[in-house]
Amino acid sequence: MKLIHLKITLAILCSILVFSCKNKGEYTTENTSVKQTALAPKPNIVLLFIDDWGWSDVGYRNTTFQTPNLNQFKKESLDFQRAYIPTPTCSPSRASLLTGKESVRLEMSRHIPEEKHFINSEYNIWPKDPMKRPSRNYLPHEEVTYAEKLKEYGYYNMFIGKWHLGDDKYYPEHQGFDKTFGTTDNGHPKNYYYPFFKSGDPKEFQKNYKEGDYLTDVLTDGAVDFIKNYDKTQPFMLSFWYYSVHGPSIGRKDLLKKYQDAGLEGKYAHHAAMVEAMDESIGRVRKAIKDKGIADNTIVIVLSDQGGAYKNTPLSGGKKGGNTLGEGGARVPFIVNYPGITKANAETSIPVQSIDVFPTLMEIASGEKYQNENIQGVSLLPILKGEDISPRNLYFFRSYEDQYAAVISGQWKLIKYHSGKFHLFNVVEDISEKNNLIGKGLEIENQLKKEIAKWEKEAVPIY
């Protein structure tokens, strides 16, 4: 009888434990390869990746722009003051974000051209590149993306918007994403008003949208609908990669008039209107998260893919003009809200790169420290918690013009040119990079020259 009572007691205890786990939000899956834990529910993750959004193109840094949603988001979140893109240009920035790798190691040092003669080629050559360096036209299937890894931890992956990492053979669904919306071969639209793309709009656009619809709003509708209607028991990651605020600069008409009335002219008025439309979109996405009742368990990350195409004051350089590795081209907005982890209205000046997002997501999803010698990024979870990470160098590489490589070490930045010249700046004391310190007898000059040469031998393919 005692044995029977003991078995009954154990059965009751097991039932209580199972019920308790379910009420803590645990999920199950038929995929036995999925790694599961018996801890608290994994957080949902929303990554909002903006195109060509400059570091100073936001209201809390530049009052030219009206960005109430981003201003509020910053007040609630951690703002990385010195966040960078290792190859600040469209396709490489996406490859680095997805893989945690410096894109030069992926043999992708430039954007993927849209010209037809490049479509079936593995590489392209940029006519004005002094080195005529080949650059890949797609992200190889064998590269492991954050979506593929998150799937191992039970996540459902949704992708919305700009891909620019190859044609349909290399689309997101071939790299770990479960569903897509608004994905095309294009690096940018021909118009932000419908019809949008010169090579044809996605089928879902052709069925549901009409003349007068604005692309940023259409994609945001897709993001809001996904969040509102998500009914799976597993956590999700939503990757919403905007086409905006990349050109052509075509502001939404109601917002454009506001900036024109305020005195902005031409492309600058259009750009400001596009930034505000993007800000409005972020507000809508965050509202959808709140309305769904999942705000307390949803991480929101806002990041740009490179510096702005227009004015980047007080930063030097930008997307165009031969100084893209200047702060105006390589430094980007990066804001993270992790409920219960990040503090409100917090800032950090620790230099980080977009390659750090991959291992950060892995550590969040797995609950364990992520180790991978094949990537160059490091987890930012300690910084999100208000702690430090070990000092390291950040490296940069692109292949369009004379300026091609750079390294950041703490407050110091060395920029290298094919023509043999160097620039050295203290970007903490000299944010505008006006005072070139090359030849001033600083030991850091010799140190960084040696370190960037060593990195080039290791990281940059030789053809």
Coordinates of N, CA and C in Angstrom, one line a residue, residues 68-284:
P68 N 9.2 61.3 -33.0 CA 8.7 61.1 -31.6 C 8.8 59.7 -31.1
N69 N 8.6 58.8 -32.0 CA 8.6 57.3 -31.6 C 10.0 56.9 -31.2
L70 N 11.0 57.3 -32.1 CA 12.4 56.9 -31.8 C 12.9 57.7 -30.5
N71 N 12.4 58.9 -30.4 CA 12.8 59.7 -29.2 C 12.3 59.0 -27.9
Q72 N 11.1 58.5 -28.0 CA 10.5 57.8 -26.8 C 11.2 56.4 -26.6
F73 N 11.5 55.7 -27.8 CA 12.2 54.4 -27.7 C 13.5 54.6 -27.0
K74 N 14.3 55.6 -27.4 CA 15.6 55.9 -26.7 C 15.4 56.0 -25.2
K75 N 14.4 56.8 -24.8 CA 14.2 57.0 -23.4 C 13.9 55.7 -22.6
E76 N 13.5 54.7 -23.3 CA 13.1 53.4 -22.6 C 14.2 52.4 -22.8
S77 N 15.3 52.7 -23.5 CA 16.2 51.6 -24.0 C 17.6 52.0 -23.8
L78 N 18.5 51.1 -24.3 CA 20.0 51.3 -24.3 C 20.4 51.8 -25.7
D79 N 21.1 53.0 -25.7 CA 21.5 53.6 -27.0 C 23.0 53.4 -27.1
F80 N 23.4 52.7 -28.2 CA 24.9 52.5 -28.4 C 25.4 53.7 -29.2
Q81 N 26.2 54.5 -28.6 CA 26.6 55.8 -29.2 C 27.7 55.5 -30.3
R82 N 28.4 54.4 -30.1 CA 29.5 54.1 -31.1 C 29.3 52.7 -31.7
A83 N 28.2 52.6 -32.5 CA 28.0 51.4 -33.2 C 28.4 51.6 -34.7
Y84 N 29.0 50.5 -35.3 CA 29.5 50.6 -36.6 C 29.1 49.4 -37.5
I85 N 29.3 49.6 -38.8 CA 29.1 48.6 -39.8 C 30.5 48.2 -40.4
P86 N 30.9 47.0 -40.4 CA 32.3 46.6 -40.8 C 32.5 46.9 -42.3
T87 N 31.5 46.7 -43.1 CA 31.6 47.2 -44.5 C 30.3 48.0 -44.8
P88 N 30.3 49.3 -44.6 CA 29.1 50.1 -44.7 C 28.7 50.3 -46.1
T89 N 27.9 49.3 -46.6 CA 27.2 49.4 -47.9 C 26.2 48.3 -47.9
C90 N 25.2 48.4 -48.8 CA 24.0 47.6 -48.7 C 24.1 46.1 -48.5
S91 N 24.6 45.4 -49.4 CA 24.7 43.9 -49.4 C 25.6 43.4 -48.3
P92 N 26.9 43.9 -48.2 CA 27.8 43.5 -47.2 C 27.3 43.7 -45.8
S93 N 26.6 44.8 -45.6 CA 26.0 45.1 -44.2 C 25.0 44.0 -43.8
R94 N 24.3 43.5 -44.8 CA 23.3 42.5 -44.5 C 23.9 41.1 -44.3
A95 N 24.9 40.8 -45.1 CA 25.6 39.6 -44.9 C 26.3 39.5 -43.5
S96 N 26.9 40.6 -43.0 CA 27.5 40.6 -41.7 C 26.5 40.5 -40.6
L97 N 25.4 41.2 -40.8 CA 24.4 41.1 -39.7 C 23.8 39.6 -39.6
L98 N 23.6 39.0 -40.7 CA 23.1 37.6 -40.7 C 24.0 36.6 -40.2
T99 N 25.3 36.8 -40.4 CA 26.3 35.7 -40.1 C 27.2 35.9 -39.0
G100 N 27.3 37.2 -38.5 CA 28.2 37.5 -37.5 C 29.7 37.6 -38.0
K101 N 29.8 37.7 -39.3 CA 31.2 37.7 -39.9 C 31.5 39.0 -40.6
E102 N 32.7 39.4 -40.6 CA 33.1 40.5 -41.4 C 32.9 40.1 -42.9
S103 N 32.2 41.0 -43.6 CA 31.8 40.6 -44.9 C 32.9 40.4 -45.9
V104 N 34.1 41.0 -45.7 CA 35.2 40.8 -46.5 C 35.6 39.3 -46.5
R105 N 35.4 38.6 -45.4 CA 35.8 37.2 -45.3 C 34.8 36.4 -46.1
L106 N 33.6 36.9 -46.4 CA 32.6 36.3 -47.2 C 32.9 36.6 -48.7
E107 N 33.9 37.3 -49.0 CA 34.3 37.8 -50.3 C 33.2 38.7 -50.9
M108 N 32.6 39.5 -50.0 CA 31.6 40.5 -50.4 C 32.0 41.8 -49.8
S109 N 32.7 42.6 -50.6 CA 33.2 43.9 -50.2 C 32.4 45.1 -50.8
R110 N 31.4 44.7 -51.7 CA 30.6 45.8 -52.3 C 29.1 45.3 -52.3
H111 N 28.2 46.2 -52.8 CA 26.8 45.8 -52.9 C 26.7 44.9 -54.2
I112 N 25.6 44.2 -54.2 CA 25.3 43.3 -55.4 C 24.6 44.2 -56.4
P113 N 25.2 44.4 -57.6 CA 24.6 45.2 -58.7 C 23.3 44.5 -59.2
E114 N 22.5 45.4 -59.7 CA 21.2 44.9 -60.3 C 21.3 44.7 -61.8
E115 N 22.4 45.1 -62.4 CA 22.6 44.9 -63.9 C 22.4 43.5 -64.3
K116 N 21.8 43.2 -65.4 CA 21.4 41.8 -65.8 C 22.6 41.0 -66.0
H117 N 23.7 41.5 -66.5 CA 24.9 40.7 -66.8 C 25.6 40.2 -65.6
F118 N 25.2 40.7 -64.4 CA 25.8 40.2 -63.2 C 25.0 39.0 -62.6
I119 N 23.7 38.9 -63.0 CA 22.8 38.0 -62.3 C 23.3 36.6 -62.2
N120 N 23.8 36.0 -63.2 CA 24.2 34.6 -63.2 C 25.7 34.4 -63.0
S121 N 26.4 35.5 -62.5 CA 27.8 35.4 -62.2 C 28.0 35.3 -60.7
E122 N 29.1 34.6 -60.4 CA 29.4 34.5 -58.9 C 30.0 35.8 -58.4
Y123 N 30.7 36.6 -59.2 CA 31.3 37.8 -58.7 C 31.0 38.9 -59.7
N124 N 31.2 40.1 -59.2 CA 31.2 41.3 -60.0 C 32.5 42.1 -59.8
I125 N 32.8 43.0 -60.8 CA 33.9 43.9 -60.7 C 33.4 45.3 -60.8
W126 N 33.9 46.2 -59.9 CA 33.5 47.6 -59.9 C 34.5 48.3 -60.8
P127 N 34.1 49.0 -61.9 CA 35.0 49.6 -62.8 C 36.0 50.6 -62.2
K128 N 35.5 51.3 -61.1 CA 36.3 52.4 -60.5 C 37.1 51.9 -59.4
D129 N 37.0 50.6 -59.0 CA 37.8 50.0 -57.9 C 39.2 50.0 -58.4
P130 N 40.2 50.6 -57.7 CA 41.6 50.6 -58.1 C 42.2 49.2 -58.1
M131 N 41.7 48.3 -57.3 CA 42.2 46.9 -57.2 C 41.4 45.9 -58.1
K132 N 40.3 46.4 -58.7 CA 39.4 45.5 -59.5 C 39.1 44.2 -58.7
R133 N 38.8 44.4 -57.4 CA 38.6 43.2 -56.6 C 37.2 42.5 -56.9
P134 N 37.2 41.2 -57.1 CA 35.9 40.5 -57.2 C 35.1 40.6 -55.9
S135 N 33.8 40.7 -56.1 CA 32.9 40.7 -54.9 C 31.7 39.9 -55.2
R136 N 31.2 39.0 -54.3 CA 30.2 38.1 -54.5 C 28.8 38.7 -54.9
N137 N 28.1 38.0 -55.7 CA 26.7 38.4 -56.1 C 25.6 37.7 -55.3
Y138 N 26.0 37.0 -54.2 CA 25.0 36.3 -53.4 C 25.6 35.9 -52.1
L139 N 24.8 35.6 -51.1 CA 25.3 35.0 -49.9 C 25.2 33.5 -50.0
P140 N 26.3 32.8 -50.0 CA 26.3 31.3 -50.2 C 25.4 30.6 -49.2
H141 N 24.8 29.5 -49.7 CA 23.8 28.8 -48.9 C 24.5 28.2 -47.7
E142 N 25.8 27.8 -47.8 CA 26.5 27.2 -46.7 C 26.8 28.1 -45.5
E143 N 26.7 29.4 -45.7 CA 26.8 30.4 -44.6 C 25.6 30.2 -43.7
V144 N 25.9 30.1 -42.4 CA 24.9 29.9 -41.4 C 24.4 31.3 -40.9
T145 N 23.1 31.5 -41.0 CA 22.5 32.8 -40.6 C 21.9 32.7 -39.2
Y146 N 21.6 33.8 -38.6 CA 21.0 33.8 -37.3 C 19.6 33.1 -37.3
A147 N 18.9 33.2 -38.4 CA 17.6 32.5 -38.5 C 17.8 31.0 -38.4
E148 N 18.8 30.5 -39.1 CA 19.0 29.0 -39.1 C 19.4 28.6 -37.7
K149 N 20.2 29.4 -37.0 CA 20.5 29.0 -35.6 C 19.4 29.2 -34.6
L150 N 18.6 30.3 -34.8 CA 17.4 30.5 -33.9 C 16.4 29.4 -34.1
K151 N 16.3 28.8 -35.3 CA 15.4 27.7 -35.5 C 15.8 26.5 -34.6
E152 N 17.1 26.3 -34.4 CA 17.5 25.2 -33.5 C 17.0 25.4 -32.1
Y153 N 16.8 26.7 -31.7 CA 16.3 27.0 -30.4 C 14.8 27.2 -30.3
G154 N 14.1 26.8 -31.4 CA 12.6 26.8 -31.4 C 12.0 28.0 -31.9
Y155 N 12.7 28.9 -32.5 CA 12.1 30.1 -33.0 C 11.5 30.0 -34.4
Y156 N 10.4 30.7 -34.6 CA 9.8 30.9 -35.9 C 10.3 32.2 -36.5
N157 N 10.8 32.2 -37.7 CA 11.5 33.3 -38.3 C 10.7 34.0 -39.4
M158 N 10.3 35.2 -39.3 CA 9.6 36.0 -40.3 C 10.5 37.0 -40.9
F159 N 10.5 37.1 -42.2 CA 11.3 38.2 -42.9 C 10.4 39.1 -43.7
I160 N 10.6 40.4 -43.5 CA 9.9 41.4 -44.3 C 10.8 42.4 -44.9
G161 N 10.7 42.7 -46.2 CA 11.4 43.8 -46.8 C 12.6 43.5 -47.6
K162 N 13.6 44.3 -47.5 CA 14.8 44.3 -48.4 C 15.7 43.2 -48.0
W163 N 16.1 42.4 -49.0 CA 17.0 41.3 -48.8 C 18.4 41.7 -49.4
H164 N 18.5 41.8 -50.7 CA 19.7 42.3 -51.5 C 20.9 41.4 -51.2
L165 N 20.6 40.1 -51.2 CA 21.7 39.1 -51.0 C 21.7 38.0 -52.0
G166 N 21.1 38.4 -53.2 CA 21.0 37.4 -54.3 C 19.6 37.3 -54.8
D167 N 19.5 36.6 -56.0 CA 18.2 36.4 -56.6 C 17.4 35.3 -55.8
D168 N 16.3 34.9 -56.4 CA 15.4 34.0 -55.7 C 16.0 32.7 -55.3
K169 N 17.1 32.3 -55.9 CA 17.7 31.0 -55.4 C 18.4 31.2 -54.1
Y170 N 18.5 32.5 -53.7 CA 19.2 32.8 -52.4 C 18.4 33.6 -51.5
Y171 N 17.0 33.5 -51.7 CA 16.1 34.3 -50.9 C 16.1 33.8 -49.4
P172 N 15.4 34.6 -48.5 CA 15.4 34.3 -47.1 C 15.0 32.9 -46.8
E173 N 14.0 32.3 -47.5 CA 13.5 31.0 -47.2 C 14.6 29.9 -47.4
H174 N 15.6 30.2 -48.1 CA 16.8 29.3 -48.2 C 17.8 29.5 -47.2
Q175 N 17.6 30.5 -46.3 CA 18.5 30.8 -45.2 C 17.9 30.8 -43.8
G176 N 16.9 29.9 -43.6 CA 16.4 29.7 -42.3 C 15.1 30.5 -42.0
F177 N 14.6 31.3 -42.9 CA 13.4 32.0 -42.6 C 12.2 31.2 -43.0
D178 N 11.1 31.2 -42.2 CA 9.9 30.4 -42.5 C 9.0 31.1 -43.5
K179 N 8.9 32.4 -43.5 CA 8.0 33.1 -44.3 C 8.5 34.5 -44.7
T180 N 8.2 35.0 -45.9 CA 8.6 36.3 -46.3 C 7.5 37.2 -46.7
F181 N 7.7 38.5 -46.8 CA 6.7 39.4 -47.3 C 7.5 40.6 -47.8
G182 N 7.2 40.9 -49.1 CA 7.8 42.1 -49.7 C 9.2 42.0 -50.2
T183 N 9.7 40.7 -50.4 CA 11.1 40.5 -50.8 C 11.2 40.5 -52.3
T184 N 12.2 41.1 -52.8 CA 12.5 41.2 -54.3 C 14.0 41.0 -54.5
D185 N 14.4 41.1 -55.8 CA 15.8 41.1 -56.2 C 16.4 42.5 -56.0
N186 N 15.6 43.5 -55.8 CA 16.0 44.9 -55.8 C 16.8 45.4 -54.6
G187 N 17.7 46.2 -54.9 CA 18.4 46.9 -53.8 C 17.7 48.2 -53.3
H188 N 16.8 48.6 -54.2 CA 15.9 49.8 -53.8 C 14.7 49.8 -54.8
P189 N 13.7 50.5 -54.4 CA 12.5 50.6 -55.3 C 12.8 51.6 -56.4
K190 N 11.9 51.6 -57.4 CA 12.0 52.7 -58.4 C 11.1 53.9 -57.9
N191 N 10.2 53.5 -57.0 CA 9.3 54.5 -56.5 C 8.8 54.1 -55.1
Y192 N 8.6 55.0 -54.2 CA 8.0 54.6 -52.9 C 6.5 54.6 -53.0
Y193 N 5.9 55.0 -54.1 CA 4.5 54.9 -54.4 C 4.2 53.8 -55.4
Y194 N 3.2 53.0 -55.2 CA 2.8 51.9 -56.0 C 2.6 52.3 -57.5
P195 N 3.1 51.5 -58.5 CA 3.9 50.3 -58.3 C 5.4 50.6 -57.9
F196 N 6.0 49.7 -57.1 CA 7.2 50.1 -56.4 C 8.5 49.7 -57.2
F197 N 8.5 48.5 -57.8 CA 9.8 48.0 -58.2 C 9.9 47.9 -59.7
K198 N 11.1 48.2 -60.3 CA 11.3 48.2 -61.7 C 11.3 46.8 -62.3
S199 N 11.6 45.8 -61.5 CA 11.6 44.4 -62.1 C 10.3 43.7 -61.7
G200 N 9.3 44.5 -61.2 CA 8.1 43.8 -60.8 C 7.9 43.7 -59.4
D201 N 6.7 44.0 -58.9 CA 6.4 43.8 -57.5 C 6.1 42.4 -57.1
P202 N 6.3 42.1 -55.8 CA 6.0 40.7 -55.3 C 4.5 40.4 -55.6
K203 N 4.1 39.1 -55.7 CA 2.8 38.8 -56.1 C 1.8 39.3 -55.0
E204 N 2.2 39.2 -53.8 CA 1.2 39.7 -52.7 C 0.9 41.2 -52.8
F205 N 1.9 42.0 -53.4 CA 1.6 43.4 -53.7 C 0.7 43.6 -54.8
Q206 N 0.9 42.8 -55.9 CA 0.1 43.0 -57.1 C -1.4 42.7 -56.8
K207 N -1.7 41.8 -55.8 CA -3.1 41.4 -55.5 C -3.7 42.4 -54.6
N208 N -2.9 43.0 -53.7 CA -3.6 43.8 -52.6 C -3.4 45.3 -52.6
Y209 N -2.5 45.8 -53.4 CA -2.2 47.2 -53.3 C -2.5 47.9 -54.6
K210 N -2.5 49.3 -54.5 CA -2.9 50.1 -55.6 C -2.2 51.4 -55.7
E211 N -2.4 52.1 -56.7 CA -1.7 53.4 -56.9 C -2.1 54.3 -55.7
G212 N -1.1 55.0 -55.2 CA -1.3 55.8 -54.0 C -0.8 55.2 -52.7
D213 N -0.6 53.9 -52.7 CA -0.1 53.2 -51.5 C 1.4 53.5 -51.4
Y214 N 1.9 53.7 -50.2 CA 3.3 54.0 -49.9 C 4.0 52.8 -49.3
L215 N 5.2 52.5 -49.9 CA 5.9 51.3 -49.6 C 6.2 51.0 -48.1
T216 N 6.7 52.1 -47.4 CA 7.0 51.9 -46.0 C 5.7 51.5 -45.2
D217 N 4.6 52.1 -45.6 CA 3.3 51.8 -44.9 C 2.9 50.4 -45.3
V218 N 3.1 49.9 -46.5 CA 2.7 48.6 -46.9 C 3.5 47.5 -46.1
L219 N 4.8 47.7 -46.0 CA 5.6 46.8 -45.3 C 5.2 46.8 -43.8
T220 N 4.9 47.9 -43.3 CA 4.6 48.0 -41.9 C 3.2 47.3 -41.6
D221 N 2.3 47.4 -42.6 CA 1.1 46.7 -42.5 C 1.3 45.2 -42.3
G222 N 2.3 44.7 -43.1 CA 2.7 43.3 -43.1 C 3.2 42.9 -41.7
A223 N 4.1 43.8 -41.2 CA 4.7 43.5 -39.8 C 3.6 43.5 -38.7
V224 N 2.7 44.5 -38.8 CA 1.7 44.6 -37.8 C 0.7 43.4 -37.9
D225 N 0.4 43.0 -39.1 CA -0.5 41.8 -39.3 C 0.2 40.6 -38.7
F226 N 1.5 40.4 -39.0 CA 2.2 39.3 -38.5 C 2.1 39.2 -37.0
I227 N 2.4 40.3 -36.3 CA 2.4 40.3 -34.8 C 1.0 40.1 -34.3
K228 N 0.0 40.8 -34.9 CA -1.4 40.7 -34.4 C -1.9 39.3 -34.5
N229 N -1.6 38.6 -35.6 CA -2.2 37.3 -35.9 C -1.3 36.1 -35.6
Y230 N -0.2 36.4 -35.0 CA 0.7 35.2 -34.6 C 0.1 34.4 -33.6
D231 N 0.0 33.1 -33.9 CA -0.8 32.2 -32.9 C 0.0 30.9 -32.6
K232 N 1.3 30.9 -32.9 CA 2.1 29.7 -32.6 C 2.5 29.7 -31.2
T233 N 2.8 28.6 -30.6 CA 3.2 28.5 -29.2 C 4.7 28.8 -29.1
Q234 N 5.5 28.7 -30.2 CA 6.9 29.0 -30.1 C 7.2 30.5 -30.2
P235 N 8.3 30.9 -29.7 CA 8.7 32.3 -29.8 C 9.0 32.7 -31.3
F236 N 8.9 34.0 -31.6 CA 9.2 34.4 -33.0 C 10.3 35.4 -33.0
M237 N 11.0 35.4 -34.2 CA 11.9 36.6 -34.5 C 11.3 37.2 -35.8
L238 N 11.0 38.5 -35.7 CA 10.6 39.2 -36.9 C 11.8 40.1 -37.4
S239 N 12.3 39.8 -38.6 CA 13.3 40.6 -39.2 C 12.6 41.6 -40.2
F240 N 12.5 42.8 -39.8 CA 11.8 43.8 -40.7 C 13.0 44.7 -41.2
W241 N 13.4 44.4 -42.5 CA 14.5 45.2 -43.1 C 13.9 46.2 -44.1
Y242 N 13.9 47.4 -43.8 CA 13.3 48.5 -44.6 C 14.0 48.7 -45.9
Y243 N 13.3 49.1 -46.9 CA 13.9 49.7 -48.1 C 14.3 51.2 -47.8
S244 N 13.4 51.8 -47.1 CA 13.6 53.2 -46.7 C 14.8 53.3 -45.6
V245 N 15.5 54.4 -45.5 CA 15.3 55.6 -46.2 C 16.3 55.8 -47.4
H246 N 16.6 54.6 -48.0 CA 17.4 54.6 -49.2 C 16.7 55.3 -50.3
G247 N 17.4 55.9 -51.3 CA 16.8 56.5 -52.4 C 16.1 55.6 -53.3
P248 N 15.2 56.0 -54.2 CA 15.0 57.4 -54.5 C 14.3 58.2 -53.4
S249 N 14.7 59.4 -53.1 CA 14.1 60.1 -52.0 C 12.8 60.6 -52.4
I250 N 11.8 59.9 -51.9 CA 10.4 60.3 -52.3 C 9.6 60.2 -51.0
G251 N 9.4 61.4 -50.4 CA 8.7 61.5 -49.1 C 7.2 61.3 -49.3
R252 N 6.5 60.7 -48.2 CA 5.1 60.6 -48.2 C 4.5 62.0 -48.3
K253 N 3.5 62.2 -49.2 CA 3.1 63.5 -49.5 C 2.6 64.4 -48.4
D254 N 1.9 63.8 -47.4 CA 1.4 64.6 -46.3 C 2.6 65.0 -45.4
L255 N 3.6 64.2 -45.2 CA 4.8 64.6 -44.4 C 5.7 65.5 -45.2
L256 N 5.8 65.3 -46.5 CA 6.6 66.2 -47.3 C 6.2 67.6 -47.2
K257 N 4.9 67.9 -47.3 CA 4.5 69.2 -47.3 C 4.8 69.9 -45.9
K258 N 4.8 69.1 -44.9 CA 5.1 69.7 -43.6 C 6.6 70.2 -43.5
Y259 N 7.5 69.4 -44.1 CA 8.9 69.8 -44.1 C 9.2 71.0 -45.1
Q260 N 8.5 70.9 -46.2 CA 8.6 72.1 -47.2 C 8.1 73.3 -46.6
D261 N 7.0 73.3 -45.8 CA 6.5 74.5 -45.2 C 7.4 75.0 -44.1
A262 N 8.2 74.0 -43.5 CA 9.2 74.4 -42.5 C 10.5 75.0 -43.1
G263 N 10.6 75.0 -44.4 CA 11.8 75.6 -45.1 C 12.8 74.7 -45.7
L264 N 12.6 73.4 -45.6 CA 13.5 72.4 -46.3 C 13.1 72.4 -47.7
E265 N 14.2 72.2 -48.6 CA 14.0 72.2 -50.0 C 14.4 70.9 -50.6
G266 N 13.9 70.6 -51.8 CA 14.3 69.5 -52.6 C 14.5 68.1 -51.9
K267 N 15.6 67.5 -52.1 CA 15.9 66.1 -51.6 C 15.9 66.1 -50.1
Y268 N 16.3 67.3 -49.4 CA 16.3 67.3 -48.0 C 15.0 67.2 -47.4
A269 N 14.0 67.9 -48.0 CA 12.6 67.8 -47.5 C 12.1 66.4 -47.7
H270 N 12.4 65.8 -48.8 CA 11.9 64.4 -49.1 C 12.6 63.4 -48.0
H271 N 13.9 63.6 -47.8 CA 14.6 62.7 -46.9 C 14.0 62.8 -45.5
A272 N 13.8 64.0 -45.0 CA 13.2 64.2 -43.7 C 11.8 63.6 -43.6
A273 N 11.0 63.7 -44.6 CA 9.7 63.1 -44.7 C 9.8 61.5 -44.6
M274 N 10.8 61.0 -45.3 CA 11.0 59.5 -45.3 C 11.4 59.1 -43.9
V275 N 12.3 59.8 -43.2 CA 12.7 59.5 -41.9 C 11.5 59.5 -40.9
E276 N 10.6 60.5 -41.1 CA 9.5 60.5 -40.2 C 8.5 59.4 -40.5
A277 N 8.4 59.0 -41.8 CA 7.5 57.8 -42.1 C 8.1 56.6 -41.5
M278 N 9.4 56.4 -41.5 CA 10.1 55.3 -40.9 C 9.8 55.3 -39.3
D279 N 9.9 56.5 -38.7 CA 9.6 56.6 -37.3 C 8.2 56.2 -37.0
E280 N 7.3 56.7 -37.8 CA 5.9 56.3 -37.6 C 5.7 54.8 -37.7
S281 N 6.4 54.2 -38.6 CA 6.4 52.7 -38.8 C 6.8 52.0 -37.5
I282 N 7.9 52.5 -37.0 CA 8.5 51.9 -35.7 C 7.4 52.0 -34.6
G283 N 6.8 53.2 -34.5 CA 5.7 53.4 -33.5 C 4.6 52.4 -33.7
R284 N 4.2 52.1 -34.9 CA 3.1 51.2 -35.2 C 3.5 49.8 -34.8

